């Protein structure tokens, strides 16, 4: 199928948004050889050729020169910022910022699970993580953008619209509420240039996405809740599956 110019621009936009969400997810995830290869050979080079408005263009360019020289260094920096016990300075879970009480947190996790299930995603994967973890939420947005780009390429405009509408709703109900605050806290507490730059990009990117989609987050938080989010190593405060998402 030959795309007209307008359709091609929509494909490029969806694909570009997917690259940024994937870049943020891979950059904040636990460093592994697979993520290192993905960052160095695909995501960072792709981000450099995408034309973003300021200040996003400068932020992505800055990020590309701040990646540590090797995987071992990146692992050391990640461990300092994200210790095995959840950080109270910058908790990486949405329920670390929202849901003041077990019932509210349970409702948030159930709602997040509903978003994932509606798009054919299930709990599982090699990394056992709660559904409200920043990396999992970013990966979900990346999946939606890739699905939208494929649907547009194949002429399935209604399917693409569903993915884009879901992304806007997820920004409104979840990611847009806390990810900017989380990014700013990473910038504030980290002494690693890579993670400081990632924090700035995360905050600026999610704020720009909220503005571009025209949604108003149901809640905007700036600080973590005054207690650590429940984390029993399995499913947190309720029976909602806590692992990452698979397609």
PDB file of C-alpha atoms in Angstrom:
ATOM      1  CA  UNK A   1       0.000   0.000   0.000  1.00  0.00           C
ATOM      2  CA  UNK A   2       1.272   3.471  -0.919  1.00  0.00           C
ATOM      3  CA  UNK A   3       0.747   6.023   1.843  1.00  0.00           C
ATOM      4  CA  UNK A   4      -0.331   9.565   1.113  1.00  0.00           C
ATOM      5  CA  UNK A   5       1.777  12.249   2.749  1.00  0.00           C
ATOM      6  CA  UNK A   6      -0.578  12.858   5.675  1.00  0.00           C
ATOM      7  CA  UNK A   7      -0.733   9.174   6.521  1.00  0.00           C
ATOM      8  CA  UNK A   8       3.028   8.839   6.254  1.00  0.00           C
ATOM      9  CA  UNK A   9       3.506  11.717   8.696  1.00  0.00           C
ATOM     10  CA  UNK A  10       1.178  10.025  11.179  1.00  0.00           C
ATOM     11  CA  UNK A  11       3.185   6.806  10.887  1.00  0.00           C
ATOM     12  CA  UNK A  12       6.451   8.661  11.456  1.00  0.00           C
ATOM     13  CA  UNK A  13       5.013  10.497  14.450  1.00  0.00           C
ATOM     14  CA  UNK A  14       3.703   7.314  16.092  1.00  0.00           C
ATOM     15  CA  UNK A  15       6.957   5.463  15.405  1.00  0.00           C
ATOM     16  CA  UNK A  16       9.010   8.370  16.781  1.00  0.00           C
ATOM     17  CA  UNK A  17       6.949   8.520  19.949  1.00  0.00           C
ATOM     18  CA  UNK A  18       7.490   4.778  20.336  1.00  0.00           C
ATOM     19  CA  UNK A  19      11.251   5.245  20.042  1.00  0.00           C
ATOM     20  CA  UNK A  20      11.318   7.784  22.870  1.00  0.00           C
ATOM     21  CA  UNK A  21       9.171   5.666  25.171  1.00  0.00           C
ATOM     22  CA  UNK A  22      11.360   2.637  24.426  1.00  0.00           C
ATOM     23  CA  UNK A  23      14.505   4.703  25.008  1.00  0.00           C
ATOM     24  CA  UNK A  24      13.275   5.868  28.399  1.00  0.00           C
ATOM     25  CA  UNK A  25      12.200   2.355  29.395  1.00  0.00           C
ATOM     26  CA  UNK A  26      15.476   0.746  28.322  1.00  0.00           C
ATOM     27  CA  UNK A  27      17.496   3.530  29.908  1.00  0.00           C
ATOM     28  CA  UNK A  28      15.788   3.199  33.287  1.00  0.00           C
ATOM     29  CA  UNK A  29      15.587  -0.600  33.265  1.00  0.00           C
ATOM     30  CA  UNK A  30      18.048  -2.926  34.941  1.00  0.00           C
ATOM     31  CA  UNK A  31      21.160  -2.868  32.708  1.00  0.00           C
ATOM     32  CA  UNK A  32      21.642  -6.079  30.741  1.00  0.00           C
ATOM     33  CA  UNK A  33      23.598  -7.024  27.616  1.00  0.00           C
ATOM     34  CA  UNK A  34      20.331  -6.978  25.655  1.00  0.00           C
ATOM     35  CA  UNK A  35      19.374  -3.499  26.846  1.00  0.00           C
ATOM     36  CA  UNK A  36      22.914  -2.230  26.252  1.00  0.00           C
ATOM     37  CA  UNK A  37      22.813  -3.434  22.658  1.00  0.00           C
ATOM     38  CA  UNK A  38      19.327  -2.002  22.161  1.00  0.00           C
ATOM     39  CA  UNK A  39      20.385   1.397  23.483  1.00  0.00           C
ATOM     40  CA  UNK A  40      23.683   1.672  21.612  1.00  0.00           C
ATOM     41  CA  UNK A  41      22.723   0.202  18.242  1.00  0.00           C
ATOM     42  CA  UNK A  42      19.063   1.120  17.823  1.00  0.00           C
ATOM     43  CA  UNK A  43      17.368   3.506  20.234  1.00  0.00           C
ATOM     44  CA  UNK A  44      19.966   6.236  20.700  1.00  0.00           C
ATOM     45  CA  UNK A  45      20.863   6.363  16.969  1.00  0.00           C
ATOM     46  CA  UNK A  46      17.145   6.459  16.082  1.00  0.00           C
ATOM     47  CA  UNK A  47      16.445   9.265  18.560  1.00  0.00           C
ATOM     48  CA  UNK A  48      19.221  11.365  17.031  1.00  0.00           C
ATOM     49  CA  UNK A  49      17.592  11.413  13.578  1.00  0.00           C
ATOM     50  CA  UNK A  50      14.111  12.302  14.839  1.00  0.00           C
ATOM     51  CA  UNK A  51      13.316  16.004  14.633  1.00  0.00           C
ATOM     52  CA  UNK A  52      11.897  17.051  17.995  1.00  0.00           C
ATOM     53  CA  UNK A  53      10.845  20.539  19.044  1.00  0.00           C
ATOM     54  CA  UNK A  54      13.024  22.308  21.592  1.00  0.00           C
ATOM     55  CA  UNK A  55      14.034  21.489  24.272  1.00  0.00           C
ATOM     56  CA  UNK A  56      13.485  17.804  23.471  1.00  0.00           C
ATOM     57  CA  UNK A  57      15.904  17.907  20.536  1.00  0.00           C
ATOM     58  CA  UNK A  58      18.768  19.121  22.718  1.00  0.00           C
ATOM     59  CA  UNK A  59      17.868  16.690  25.491  1.00  0.00           C
ATOM     60  CA  UNK A  60      18.011  13.642  23.232  1.00  0.00           C
ATOM     61  CA  UNK A  61      21.314  14.831  21.735  1.00  0.00           C
ATOM     62  CA  UNK A  62      22.723  15.380  25.233  1.00  0.00           C
ATOM     63  CA  UNK A  63      21.613  11.921  26.313  1.00  0.00           C
ATOM     64  CA  UNK A  64      23.500  10.270  23.474  1.00  0.00           C
ATOM     65  CA  UNK A  65      26.869  11.501  24.784  1.00  0.00           C
ATOM     66  CA  UNK A  66      26.189  10.699  28.448  1.00  0.00           C
ATOM     67  CA  UNK A  67      25.859   6.937  28.220  1.00  0.00           C
ATOM     68  CA  UNK A  68      28.642   5.328  30.314  1.00  0.00           C
ATOM     69  CA  UNK A  69      31.536   3.827  28.428  1.00  0.00           C
ATOM     70  CA  UNK A  70      30.622   0.238  29.266  1.00  0.00           C
ATOM     71  CA  UNK A  71      27.891  -1.957  30.700  1.00  0.00           C
ATOM     72  CA  UNK A  72      29.701  -2.541  34.002  1.00  0.00           C
ATOM     73  CA  UNK A  73      29.818   1.191  34.732  1.00  0.00           C
ATOM     74  CA  UNK A  74      26.139   1.542  33.844  1.00  0.00           C
ATOM     75  CA  UNK A  75      25.282  -1.292  36.232  1.00  0.00           C
ATOM     76  CA  UNK A  76      27.193   0.366  39.063  1.00  0.00           C
ATOM     77  CA  UNK A  77      25.412   3.677  38.492  1.00  0.00           C
ATOM     78  CA  UNK A  78      22.039   1.948  38.306  1.00  0.00           C
ATOM     79  CA  UNK A  79      22.614   0.115  41.584  1.00  0.00           C
ATOM     80  CA  UNK A  80      23.449   3.382  43.359  1.00  0.00           C
ATOM     81  CA  UNK A  81      20.292   5.071  42.119  1.00  0.00           C
ATOM     82  CA  UNK A  82      17.968   2.058  42.336  1.00  0.00           C
ATOM     83  CA  UNK A  83      19.017  -0.091  45.309  1.00  0.00           C
ATOM     84  CA  UNK A  84      17.401  -3.528  45.848  1.00  0.00           C
ATOM     85  CA  UNK A  85      15.165  -2.027  48.539  1.00  0.00           C
ATOM     86  CA  UNK A  86      12.799   0.538  47.022  1.00  0.00           C
ATOM     87  CA  UNK A  87      14.197   4.043  47.360  1.00  0.00           C
ATOM     88  CA  UNK A  88      12.152   6.424  49.474  1.00  0.00           C
ATOM     89  CA  UNK A  89      13.813   9.352  47.669  1.00  0.00           C
ATOM     90  CA  UNK A  90      12.705   8.317  44.190  1.00  0.00           C
ATOM     91  CA  UNK A  91      10.387   5.290  44.311  1.00  0.00           C
ATOM     92  CA  UNK A  92       9.934   3.830  40.851  1.00  0.00           C
ATOM     93  CA  UNK A  93       6.299   2.856  41.369  1.00  0.00           C
ATOM     94  CA  UNK A  94       3.197   4.909  40.689  1.00  0.00           C
ATOM     95  CA  UNK A  95       1.752   3.829  44.035  1.00  0.00           C
ATOM     96  CA  UNK A  96       4.794   5.416  45.663  1.00  0.00           C
ATOM     97  CA  UNK A  97       3.296   8.746  44.635  1.00  0.00           C
ATOM     98  CA  UNK A  98      -0.453   8.086  44.435  1.00  0.00           C
ATOM     99  CA  UNK A  99      -2.994   6.073  46.377  1.00  0.00           C
ATOM    100  CA  UNK A 100      -2.774   7.073  50.017  1.00  0.00           C
ATOM    101  CA  UNK A 101      -3.904   3.761  51.488  1.00  0.00           C
ATOM    102  CA  UNK A 102      -4.106   0.113  50.536  1.00  0.00           C
ATOM    103  CA  UNK A 103      -7.578   0.334  48.985  1.00  0.00           C
ATOM    104  CA  UNK A 104      -6.637   3.261  46.757  1.00  0.00           C
ATOM    105  CA  UNK A 105      -3.432   1.521  45.714  1.00  0.00           C
ATOM    106  CA  UNK A 106      -5.345  -1.658  44.939  1.00  0.00           C
ATOM    107  CA  UNK A 107      -7.743   0.320  42.745  1.00  0.00           C
ATOM    108  CA  UNK A 108      -4.839   1.948  40.883  1.00  0.00           C
ATOM    109  CA  UNK A 109      -3.159  -1.391  40.212  1.00  0.00           C
ATOM    110  CA  UNK A 110      -6.414  -2.943  39.038  1.00  0.00           C
ATOM    111  CA  UNK A 111      -7.013  -0.048  36.642  1.00  0.00           C
ATOM    112  CA  UNK A 112      -3.492  -0.348  35.229  1.00  0.00           C
ATOM    113  CA  UNK A 113      -3.986  -4.088  34.741  1.00  0.00           C
ATOM    114  CA  UNK A 114      -7.213  -3.347  32.854  1.00  0.00           C
ATOM    115  CA  UNK A 115      -5.366  -1.093  30.404  1.00  0.00           C
ATOM    116  CA  UNK A 116      -2.793  -3.813  29.722  1.00  0.00           C
ATOM    117  CA  UNK A 117      -5.321  -6.613  29.327  1.00  0.00           C
ATOM    118  CA  UNK A 118      -7.447  -4.547  26.928  1.00  0.00           C
ATOM    119  CA  UNK A 119      -4.502  -4.525  24.517  1.00  0.00           C
ATOM    120  CA  UNK A 120      -3.623  -8.199  24.754  1.00  0.00           C
ATOM    121  CA  UNK A 121      -0.841  -7.826  27.285  1.00  0.00           C
ATOM    122  CA  UNK A 122      -0.432 -10.137  30.244  1.00  0.00           C
ATOM    123  CA  UNK A 123       1.679 -10.383  33.365  1.00  0.00           C
ATOM    124  CA  UNK A 124       4.887 -12.315  32.953  1.00  0.00           C
ATOM    125  CA  UNK A 125       8.258 -11.972  31.326  1.00  0.00           C
ATOM    126  CA  UNK A 126      11.789 -12.634  32.490  1.00  0.00           C
ATOM    127  CA  UNK A 127      11.808  -9.676  34.901  1.00  0.00           C
ATOM    128  CA  UNK A 128       9.266  -9.942  37.696  1.00  0.00           C
ATOM    129  CA  UNK A 129       8.059  -6.411  38.300  1.00  0.00           C
ATOM    130  CA  UNK A 130       4.900  -4.724  39.491  1.00  0.00           C
ATOM    131  CA  UNK A 131       2.555  -3.322  36.869  1.00  0.00           C
ATOM    132  CA  UNK A 132       2.923   0.232  38.187  1.00  0.00           C
ATOM    133  CA  UNK A 133       6.711   0.323  37.767  1.00  0.00           C
ATOM    134  CA  UNK A 134       7.936   3.201  35.611  1.00  0.00           C
ATOM    135  CA  UNK A 135       9.645   0.875  33.117  1.00  0.00           C
ATOM    136  CA  UNK A 136       6.519  -1.241  32.663  1.00  0.00           C
ATOM    137  CA  UNK A 137       4.306   1.805  32.138  1.00  0.00           C
ATOM    138  CA  UNK A 138       6.770   3.257  29.615  1.00  0.00           C
ATOM    139  CA  UNK A 139       6.956  -0.086  27.785  1.00  0.00           C
ATOM    140  CA  UNK A 140       3.167  -0.116  27.569  1.00  0.00           C
ATOM    141  CA  UNK A 141       3.169   3.302  25.905  1.00  0.00           C
ATOM    142  CA  UNK A 142       5.878   2.147  23.497  1.00  0.00           C
ATOM    143  CA  UNK A 143       3.763  -0.887  22.545  1.00  0.00           C
ATOM    144  CA  UNK A 144       0.750   1.339  21.875  1.00  0.00           C
ATOM    145  CA  UNK A 145       2.807   3.577  19.594  1.00  0.00           C
ATOM    146  CA  UNK A 146       4.237   0.633  17.658  1.00  0.00           C
ATOM    147  CA  UNK A 147       0.768  -0.879  17.254  1.00  0.00           C
ATOM    148  CA  UNK A 148      -0.551   2.470  16.033  1.00  0.00           C
ATOM    149  CA  UNK A 149       2.281   2.842  13.510  1.00  0.00           C
ATOM    150  CA  UNK A 150       1.709  -0.653  12.123  1.00  0.00           C
ATOM    151  CA  UNK A 151      -2.041  -0.097  11.917  1.00  0.00           C
ATOM    152  CA  UNK A 152      -1.565   3.175  10.040  1.00  0.00           C
ATOM    153  CA  UNK A 153       0.883   1.521   7.648  1.00  0.00           C
ATOM    154  CA  UNK A 154      -1.681  -1.175   6.906  1.00  0.00           C
ATOM    155  CA  UNK A 155      -4.522   1.286   6.469  1.00  0.00           C
ATOM    156  CA  UNK A 156      -6.343   0.309   9.677  1.00  0.00           C
ATOM    157  CA  UNK A 157      -7.094   3.822  10.855  1.00  0.00           C
ATOM    158  CA  UNK A 158      -9.718   2.755  13.403  1.00  0.00           C
ATOM    159  CA  UNK A 159      -7.287   0.370  15.108  1.00  0.00           C
ATOM    160  CA  UNK A 160      -4.647   3.097  15.161  1.00  0.00           C
ATOM    161  CA  UNK A 161      -7.133   5.526  16.702  1.00  0.00           C
ATOM    162  CA  UNK A 162      -7.904   3.045  19.478  1.00  0.00           C
ATOM    163  CA  UNK A 163      -4.202   2.781  20.347  1.00  0.00           C
ATOM    164  CA  UNK A 164      -3.690   6.542  20.298  1.00  0.00           C
ATOM    165  CA  UNK A 165      -6.826   7.152  22.362  1.00  0.00           C
ATOM    166  CA  UNK A 166      -5.687   4.561  24.895  1.00  0.00           C
ATOM    167  CA  UNK A 167      -2.305   6.284  25.146  1.00  0.00           C
ATOM    168  CA  UNK A 168      -4.012   9.606  25.877  1.00  0.00           C
ATOM    169  CA  UNK A 169      -6.193   8.002  28.551  1.00  0.00           C
ATOM    170  CA  UNK A 170      -3.192   6.276  30.145  1.00  0.00           C
ATOM    171  CA  UNK A 171      -1.381   9.610  30.283  1.00  0.00           C
ATOM    172  CA  UNK A 172      -4.452  11.178  31.863  1.00  0.00           C
ATOM    173  CA  UNK A 173      -5.105   8.453  34.425  1.00  0.00           C
ATOM    174  CA  UNK A 174      -1.591   7.233  35.212  1.00  0.00           C
ATOM    175  CA  UNK A 175       1.726   8.153  33.595  1.00  0.00           C
ATOM    176  CA  UNK A 176       1.046  11.878  33.291  1.00  0.00           C
ATOM    177  CA  UNK A 177       0.158  12.104  36.967  1.00  0.00           C
ATOM    178  CA  UNK A 178       3.525  11.055  38.407  1.00  0.00           C
ATOM    179  CA  UNK A 179       6.236  10.436  35.784  1.00  0.00           C
ATOM    180  CA  UNK A 180       7.303  14.114  35.508  1.00  0.00           C
ATOM    181  CA  UNK A 181       7.782  14.289  39.287  1.00  0.00           C
ATOM    182  CA  UNK A 182       9.710  11.027  39.206  1.00  0.00           C
ATOM    183  CA  UNK A 183      11.986  12.313  36.448  1.00  0.00           C
ATOM    184  CA  UNK A 184      12.721  15.509  38.346  1.00  0.00           C
ATOM    185  CA  UNK A 185      13.588  13.541  41.470  1.00  0.00           C
ATOM    186  CA  UNK A 186      16.029  11.354  39.500  1.00  0.00           C
ATOM    187  CA  UNK A 187      17.699  14.521  38.223  1.00  0.00           C
ATOM    188  CA  UNK A 188      17.882  15.875  41.768  1.00  0.00           C
ATOM    189  CA  UNK A 189      19.305  12.858  43.604  1.00  0.00           C
ATOM    190  CA  UNK A 190      21.552  11.200  41.013  1.00  0.00           C
ATOM    191  CA  UNK A 191      25.189  12.111  40.508  1.00  0.00           C
ATOM    192  CA  UNK A 192      25.424  10.112  37.263  1.00  0.00           C
ATOM    193  CA  UNK A 193      25.179  12.280  34.094  1.00  0.00           C
ATOM    194  CA  UNK A 194      23.303   9.520  32.229  1.00  0.00           C
ATOM    195  CA  UNK A 195      20.545   9.192  34.791  1.00  0.00           C
ATOM    196  CA  UNK A 196      20.307  12.920  35.397  1.00  0.00           C
ATOM    197  CA  UNK A 197      19.763  13.419  31.675  1.00  0.00           C
ATOM    198  CA  UNK A 198      17.243  10.582  31.584  1.00  0.00           C
ATOM    199  CA  UNK A 199      15.335  12.175  34.439  1.00  0.00           C
ATOM    200  CA  UNK A 200      15.151  15.526  32.658  1.00  0.00           C
ATOM    201  CA  UNK A 201      14.058  13.888  29.403  1.00  0.00           C
ATOM    202  CA  UNK A 202      11.409  11.801  31.163  1.00  0.00           C
ATOM    203  CA  UNK A 203       9.861  14.862  32.832  1.00  0.00           C
ATOM    204  CA  UNK A 204       9.970  17.019  29.706  1.00  0.00           C
ATOM    205  CA  UNK A 205       8.747  14.256  27.413  1.00  0.00           C
ATOM    206  CA  UNK A 206       5.741  13.216  29.465  1.00  0.00           C
ATOM    207  CA  UNK A 207       4.770  16.856  30.046  1.00  0.00           C
ATOM    208  CA  UNK A 208       4.970  17.466  26.292  1.00  0.00           C
ATOM    209  CA  UNK A 209       2.911  14.357  25.573  1.00  0.00           C
ATOM    210  CA  UNK A 210       0.212  15.482  27.992  1.00  0.00           C
ATOM    211  CA  UNK A 211       0.111  18.894  26.325  1.00  0.00           C
ATOM    212  CA  UNK A 212       0.111  17.466  22.789  1.00  0.00           C
ATOM    213  CA  UNK A 213      -2.724  15.038  23.454  1.00  0.00           C
ATOM    214  CA  UNK A 214      -4.798  17.715  25.181  1.00  0.00           C
ATOM    215  CA  UNK A 215      -5.557  15.669  28.282  1.00  0.00           C
ATOM    216  CA  UNK A 216      -5.607  16.884  31.857  1.00  0.00           C
ATOM    217  CA  UNK A 217      -4.116  14.395  34.334  1.00  0.00           C
ATOM    218  CA  UNK A 218      -6.632  13.367  36.969  1.00  0.00           C
ATOM    219  CA  UNK A 219      -4.029  14.200  39.598  1.00  0.00           C
ATOM    220  CA  UNK A 220      -0.621  15.872  39.508  1.00  0.00           C
ATOM    221  CA  UNK A 221       1.828  14.928  42.232  1.00  0.00           C
ATOM    222  CA  UNK A 222       5.217  16.446  42.961  1.00  0.00           C
ATOM    223  CA  UNK A 223       6.464  14.400  45.919  1.00  0.00           C
ATOM    224  CA  UNK A 224       6.362  10.711  46.890  1.00  0.00           C
ATOM    225  CA  UNK A 225       3.937   9.662  49.566  1.00  0.00           C
ATOM    226  CA  UNK A 226       5.407   9.815  53.081  1.00  0.00           C
ATOM    227  CA  UNK A 227       5.863   6.071  53.245  1.00  0.00           C
ATOM    228  CA  UNK A 228       7.379   3.382  51.051  1.00  0.00           C
ATOM    229  CA  UNK A 229       4.989   1.667  48.614  1.00  0.00           C
ATOM    230  CA  UNK A 230       4.090  -1.893  49.655  1.00  0.00           C
ATOM    231  CA  UNK A 231       6.511  -4.361  48.127  1.00  0.00           C
ATOM    232  CA  UNK A 232       6.498  -7.939  49.311  1.00  0.00           C
ATOM    233  CA  UNK A 233       8.605  -9.112  46.395  1.00  0.00           C
ATOM    234  CA  UNK A 234       5.644 -10.681  44.690  1.00  0.00           C
ATOM    235  CA  UNK A 235       2.429  -8.751  44.128  1.00  0.00           C
ATOM    236  CA  UNK A 236       2.449  -5.790  46.470  1.00  0.00           C
ATOM    237  CA  UNK A 237      -0.744  -4.826  48.211  1.00  0.00           C
ATOM    238  CA  UNK A 238      -3.233  -6.976  46.343  1.00  0.00           C
ATOM    239  CA  UNK A 239      -3.852  -9.952  44.120  1.00  0.00           C
ATOM    240  CA  UNK A 240      -3.274  -8.023  40.905  1.00  0.00           C
ATOM    241  CA  UNK A 241      -0.345  -9.585  38.969  1.00  0.00           C
ATOM    242  CA  UNK A 242       2.779  -7.576  39.471  1.00  0.00           C
ATOM    243  CA  UNK A 243       5.068  -8.722  36.705  1.00  0.00           C
ATOM    244  CA  UNK A 244       6.073  -6.952  33.542  1.00  0.00           C
ATOM    245  CA  UNK A 245       4.009  -7.174  30.390  1.00  0.00           C
ATOM    246  CA  UNK A 246       4.280  -9.484  27.450  1.00  0.00           C
ATOM    247  CA  UNK A 247       2.636  -9.309  24.108  1.00  0.00           C
TER     248      UNK A 247
END
